mmCIF file of C-alpha atoms in Angstrom:
data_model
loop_
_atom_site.group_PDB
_atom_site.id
_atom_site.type_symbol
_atom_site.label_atom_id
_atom_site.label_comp_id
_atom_site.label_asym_id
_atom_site.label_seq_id
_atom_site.Cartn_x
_atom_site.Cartn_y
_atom_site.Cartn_z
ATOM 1 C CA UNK A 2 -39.252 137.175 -36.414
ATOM 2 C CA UNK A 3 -35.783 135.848 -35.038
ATOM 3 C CA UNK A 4 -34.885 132.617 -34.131
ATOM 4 C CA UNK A 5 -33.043 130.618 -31.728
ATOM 5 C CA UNK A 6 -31.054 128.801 -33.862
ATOM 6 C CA UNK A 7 -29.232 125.593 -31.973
ATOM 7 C CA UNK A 8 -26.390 123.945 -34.518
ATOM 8 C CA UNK A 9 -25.227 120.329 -33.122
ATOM 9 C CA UNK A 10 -22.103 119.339 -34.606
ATOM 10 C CA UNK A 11 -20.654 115.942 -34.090
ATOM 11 C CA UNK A 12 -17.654 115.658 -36.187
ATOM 12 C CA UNK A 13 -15.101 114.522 -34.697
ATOM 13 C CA UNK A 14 -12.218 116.783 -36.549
ATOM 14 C CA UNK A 15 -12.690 121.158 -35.859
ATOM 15 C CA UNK A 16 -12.474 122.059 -39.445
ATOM 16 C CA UNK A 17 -13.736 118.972 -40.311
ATOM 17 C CA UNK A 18 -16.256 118.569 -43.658
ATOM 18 C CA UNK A 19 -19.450 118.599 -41.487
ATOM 19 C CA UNK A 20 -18.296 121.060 -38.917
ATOM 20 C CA UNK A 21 -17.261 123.331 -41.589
ATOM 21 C CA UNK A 22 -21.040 123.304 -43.269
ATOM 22 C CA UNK A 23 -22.011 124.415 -39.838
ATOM 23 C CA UNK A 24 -20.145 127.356 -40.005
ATOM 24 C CA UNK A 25 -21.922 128.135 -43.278
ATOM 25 C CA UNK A 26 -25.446 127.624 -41.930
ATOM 26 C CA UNK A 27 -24.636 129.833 -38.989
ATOM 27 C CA UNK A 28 -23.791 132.648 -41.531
ATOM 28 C CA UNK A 29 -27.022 132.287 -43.310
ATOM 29 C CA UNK A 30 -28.693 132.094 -40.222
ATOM 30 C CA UNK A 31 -27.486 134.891 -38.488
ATOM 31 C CA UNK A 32 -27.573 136.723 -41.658
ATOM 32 C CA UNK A 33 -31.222 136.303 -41.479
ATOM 33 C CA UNK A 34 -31.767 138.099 -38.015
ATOM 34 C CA UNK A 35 -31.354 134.425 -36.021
ATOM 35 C CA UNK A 36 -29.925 134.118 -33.024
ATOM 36 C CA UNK A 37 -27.794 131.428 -33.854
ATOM 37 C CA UNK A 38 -25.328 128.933 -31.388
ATOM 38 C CA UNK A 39 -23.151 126.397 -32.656
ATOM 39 C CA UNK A 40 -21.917 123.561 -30.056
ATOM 40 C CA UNK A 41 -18.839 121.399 -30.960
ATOM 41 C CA UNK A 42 -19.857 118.456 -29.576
ATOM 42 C CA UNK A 43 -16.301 117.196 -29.263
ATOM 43 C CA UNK A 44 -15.294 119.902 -27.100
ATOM 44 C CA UNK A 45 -17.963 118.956 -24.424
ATOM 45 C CA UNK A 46 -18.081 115.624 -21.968
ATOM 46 C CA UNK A 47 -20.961 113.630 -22.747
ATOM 47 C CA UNK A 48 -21.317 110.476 -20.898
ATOM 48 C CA UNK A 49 -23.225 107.854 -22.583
ATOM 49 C CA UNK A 50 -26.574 107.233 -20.884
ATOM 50 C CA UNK A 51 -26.449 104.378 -17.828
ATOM 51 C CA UNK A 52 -30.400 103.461 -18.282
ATOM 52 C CA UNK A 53 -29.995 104.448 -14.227
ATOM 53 C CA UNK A 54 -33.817 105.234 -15.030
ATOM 54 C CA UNK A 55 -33.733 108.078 -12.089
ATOM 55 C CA UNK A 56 -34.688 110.808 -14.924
ATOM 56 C CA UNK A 57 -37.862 108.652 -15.299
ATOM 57 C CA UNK A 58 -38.922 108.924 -11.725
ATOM 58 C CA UNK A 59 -42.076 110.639 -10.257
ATOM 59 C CA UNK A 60 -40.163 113.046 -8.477
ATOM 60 C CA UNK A 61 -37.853 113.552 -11.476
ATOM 61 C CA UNK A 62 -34.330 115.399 -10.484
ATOM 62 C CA UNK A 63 -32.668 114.997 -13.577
ATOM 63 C CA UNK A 64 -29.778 112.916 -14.441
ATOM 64 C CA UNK A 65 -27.531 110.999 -12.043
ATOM 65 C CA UNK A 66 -24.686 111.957 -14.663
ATOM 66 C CA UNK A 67 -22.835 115.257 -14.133
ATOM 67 C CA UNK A 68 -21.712 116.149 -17.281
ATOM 68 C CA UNK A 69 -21.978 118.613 -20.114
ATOM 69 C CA UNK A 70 -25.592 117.158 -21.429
ATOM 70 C CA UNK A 71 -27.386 119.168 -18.634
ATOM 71 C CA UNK A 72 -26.807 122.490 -19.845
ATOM 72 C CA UNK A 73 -26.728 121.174 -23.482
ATOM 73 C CA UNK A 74 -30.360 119.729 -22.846
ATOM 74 C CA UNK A 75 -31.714 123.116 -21.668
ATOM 75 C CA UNK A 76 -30.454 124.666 -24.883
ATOM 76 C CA UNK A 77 -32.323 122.585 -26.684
ATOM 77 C CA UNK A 78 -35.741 122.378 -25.043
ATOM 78 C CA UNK A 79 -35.121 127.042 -25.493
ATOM 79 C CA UNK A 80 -34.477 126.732 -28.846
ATOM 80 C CA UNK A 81 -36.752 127.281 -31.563
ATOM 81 C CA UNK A 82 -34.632 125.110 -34.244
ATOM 82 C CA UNK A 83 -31.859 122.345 -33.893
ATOM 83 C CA UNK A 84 -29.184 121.425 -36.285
ATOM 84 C CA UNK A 85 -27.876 117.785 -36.056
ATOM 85 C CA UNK A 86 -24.466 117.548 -38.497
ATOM 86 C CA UNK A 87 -22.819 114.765 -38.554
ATOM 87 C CA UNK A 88 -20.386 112.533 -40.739
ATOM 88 C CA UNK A 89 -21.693 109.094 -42.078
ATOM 89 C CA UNK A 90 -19.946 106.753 -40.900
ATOM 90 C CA UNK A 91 -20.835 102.885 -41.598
ATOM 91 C CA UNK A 92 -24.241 104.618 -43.162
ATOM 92 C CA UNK A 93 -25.516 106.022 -40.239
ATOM 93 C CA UNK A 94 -24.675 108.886 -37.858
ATOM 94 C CA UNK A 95 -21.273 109.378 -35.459
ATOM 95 C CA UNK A 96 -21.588 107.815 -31.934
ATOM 96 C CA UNK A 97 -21.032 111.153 -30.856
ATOM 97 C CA UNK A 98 -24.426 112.431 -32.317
ATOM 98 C CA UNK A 99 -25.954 109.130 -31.037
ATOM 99 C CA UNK A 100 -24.562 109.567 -27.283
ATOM 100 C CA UNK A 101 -26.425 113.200 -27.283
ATOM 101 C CA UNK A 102 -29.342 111.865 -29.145
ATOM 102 C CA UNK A 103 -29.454 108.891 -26.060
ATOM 103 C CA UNK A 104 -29.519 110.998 -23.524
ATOM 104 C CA UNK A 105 -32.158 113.328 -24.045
ATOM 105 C CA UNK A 106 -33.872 110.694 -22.222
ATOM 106 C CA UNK A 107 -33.955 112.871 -19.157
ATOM 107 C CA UNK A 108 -35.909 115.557 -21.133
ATOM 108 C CA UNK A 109 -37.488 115.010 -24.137
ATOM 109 C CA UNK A 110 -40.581 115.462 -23.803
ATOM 110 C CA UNK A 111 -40.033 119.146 -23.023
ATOM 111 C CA UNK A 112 -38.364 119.016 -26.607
ATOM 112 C CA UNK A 113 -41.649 120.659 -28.134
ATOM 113 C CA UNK A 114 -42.397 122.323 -31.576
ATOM 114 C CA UNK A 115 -39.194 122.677 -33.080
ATOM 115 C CA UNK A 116 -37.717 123.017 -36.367
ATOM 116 C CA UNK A 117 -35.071 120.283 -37.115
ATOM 117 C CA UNK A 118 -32.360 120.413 -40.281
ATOM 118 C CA UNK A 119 -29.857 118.111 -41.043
ATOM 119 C CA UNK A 120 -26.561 118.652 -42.275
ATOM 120 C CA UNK A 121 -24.890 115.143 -43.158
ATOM 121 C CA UNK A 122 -21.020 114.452 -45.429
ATOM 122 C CA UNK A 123 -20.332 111.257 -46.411
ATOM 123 C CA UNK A 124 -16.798 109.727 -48.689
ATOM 124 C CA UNK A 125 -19.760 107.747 -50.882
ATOM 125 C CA UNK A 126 -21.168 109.414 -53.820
ATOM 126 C CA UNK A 127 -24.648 107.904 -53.618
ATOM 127 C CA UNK A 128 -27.387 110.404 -51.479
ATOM 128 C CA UNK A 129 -29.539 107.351 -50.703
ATOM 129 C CA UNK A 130 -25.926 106.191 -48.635
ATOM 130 C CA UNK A 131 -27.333 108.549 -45.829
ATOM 131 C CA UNK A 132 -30.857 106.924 -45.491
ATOM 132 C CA UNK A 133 -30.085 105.259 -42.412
ATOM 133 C CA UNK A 134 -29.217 108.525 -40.674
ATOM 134 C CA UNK A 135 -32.128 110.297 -41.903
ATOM 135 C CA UNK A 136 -34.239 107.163 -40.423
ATOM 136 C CA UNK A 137 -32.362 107.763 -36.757
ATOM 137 C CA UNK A 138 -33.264 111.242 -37.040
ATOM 138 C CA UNK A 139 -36.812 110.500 -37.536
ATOM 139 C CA UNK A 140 -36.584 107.693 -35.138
ATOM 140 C CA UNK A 141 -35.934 110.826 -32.423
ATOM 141 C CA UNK A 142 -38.156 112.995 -33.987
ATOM 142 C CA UNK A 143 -40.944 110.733 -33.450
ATOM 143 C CA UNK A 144 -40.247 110.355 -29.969
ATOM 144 C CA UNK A 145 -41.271 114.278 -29.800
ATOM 145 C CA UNK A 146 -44.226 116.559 -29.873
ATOM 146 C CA UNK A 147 -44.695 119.189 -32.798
ATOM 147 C CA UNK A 148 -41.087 118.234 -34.477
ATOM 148 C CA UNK A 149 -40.661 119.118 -38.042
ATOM 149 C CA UNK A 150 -38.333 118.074 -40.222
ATOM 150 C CA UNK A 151 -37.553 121.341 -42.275
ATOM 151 C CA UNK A 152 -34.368 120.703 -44.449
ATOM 152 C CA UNK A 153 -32.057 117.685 -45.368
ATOM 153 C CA UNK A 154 -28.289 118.480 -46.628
ATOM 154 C CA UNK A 155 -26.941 115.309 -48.287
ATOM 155 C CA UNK A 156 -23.103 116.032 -49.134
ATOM 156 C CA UNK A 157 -21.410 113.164 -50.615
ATOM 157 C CA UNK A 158 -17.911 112.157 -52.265
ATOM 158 C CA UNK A 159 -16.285 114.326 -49.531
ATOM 159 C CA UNK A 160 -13.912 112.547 -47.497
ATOM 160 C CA UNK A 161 -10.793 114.171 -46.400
ATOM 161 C CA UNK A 162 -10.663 117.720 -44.316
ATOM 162 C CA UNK A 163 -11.647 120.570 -46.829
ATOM 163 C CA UNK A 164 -12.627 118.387 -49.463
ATOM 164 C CA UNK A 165 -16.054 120.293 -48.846
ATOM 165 C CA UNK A 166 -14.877 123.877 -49.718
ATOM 166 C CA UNK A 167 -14.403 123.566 -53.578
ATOM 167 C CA UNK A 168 -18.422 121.949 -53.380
ATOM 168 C CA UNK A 169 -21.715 123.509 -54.092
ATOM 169 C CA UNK A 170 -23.206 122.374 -50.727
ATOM 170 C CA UNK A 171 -21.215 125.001 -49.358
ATOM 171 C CA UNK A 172 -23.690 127.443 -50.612
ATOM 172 C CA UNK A 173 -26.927 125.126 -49.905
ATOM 173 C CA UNK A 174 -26.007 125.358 -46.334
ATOM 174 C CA UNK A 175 -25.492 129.076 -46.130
ATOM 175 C CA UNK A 176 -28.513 129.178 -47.868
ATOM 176 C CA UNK A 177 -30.696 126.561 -45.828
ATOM 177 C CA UNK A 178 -29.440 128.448 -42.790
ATOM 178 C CA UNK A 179 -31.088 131.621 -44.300
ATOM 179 C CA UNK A 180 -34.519 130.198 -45.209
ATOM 180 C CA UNK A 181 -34.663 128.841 -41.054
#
């Protein structure tokens, strides 16, 4: 059965070491039968969230903010499985990924039973050097109903653009993104 497959990615550089997993996820993905998106995060405006509160009225009419996260939102709540990618940075994810994380706010609990992966590149050779991310990613997931937590990509000692090509987790990711 196909999928709508949502890909998240929050580097901050097209091309970039994270962004260019992505790609490779999609292609497993899509070679799968998915029906696969990928959002560059960087190319959209996403304001960080105000705590405004008016998403949390009784009479709820969205966000106050008029901005890119609206339609970004939406494509999450249809989706059947998110991708959050993102480069560690101080051992935890990019304040891009956390901005869109934040403001969710307005919708999250129609965030229901999906499949969540993580795609994560760090300069530090040590996997546990990601923990912190992984523990913001559950931190979210928690915060849903029916989230799973289906597949973890730790790629470490890759720093500079393209460092990632001449790696194996080029492969894991086309291959995670054909198990979705």
């Amino acid at each position: 059965m196909s999928k709508k497959v949502l890909i998240l990615s929050s580097s901050p550089r097209k091309g970039g070491n994270s962004d260019v997993l992505c790609d490779e996820f999609l292609k497993g993905a899509k070679d799968a039968g998915n029906h696969v998106e990928k959002i560059f995060l960087r190319d959209k405006k996403i304001n960080y969230c105000s705590g405004c509160g008016l998403c949390n009225t009784n009479d709820y009419s969205g966000c106050s903010q008029k901005d890119d996260m609206a339609e970004i939102l939406d494509k999450m709540i249809e989706s059947d499985v998110i991708v959050f990618a993102t480069p560690i940075y101080f051992y935890t994810i990019c304040g891009q990924l956390k901005t869109l994380i934040d403001r969710c706010c307005a919708k999250y609990t129609k965030i229901n039973n999906k499949d969540f992966y993580y795609i994560m590149t760090a300069a530090d050779m040590n996997p546990q050097s990601m923990d912190r991310a992984i523990i913001e990613f559950e931190g979210f997931l928690a915060c849903l109903s029916g989230a799973n937590e289906k597949g973890i990509l730790r790629a470490t000692g890759v720093w500079q653009k393209g460092e990632i090509n001449a790696t194996r987790y080029m492969k894991d990711a086309y291959i995670m993104g054909k198990n979705v």
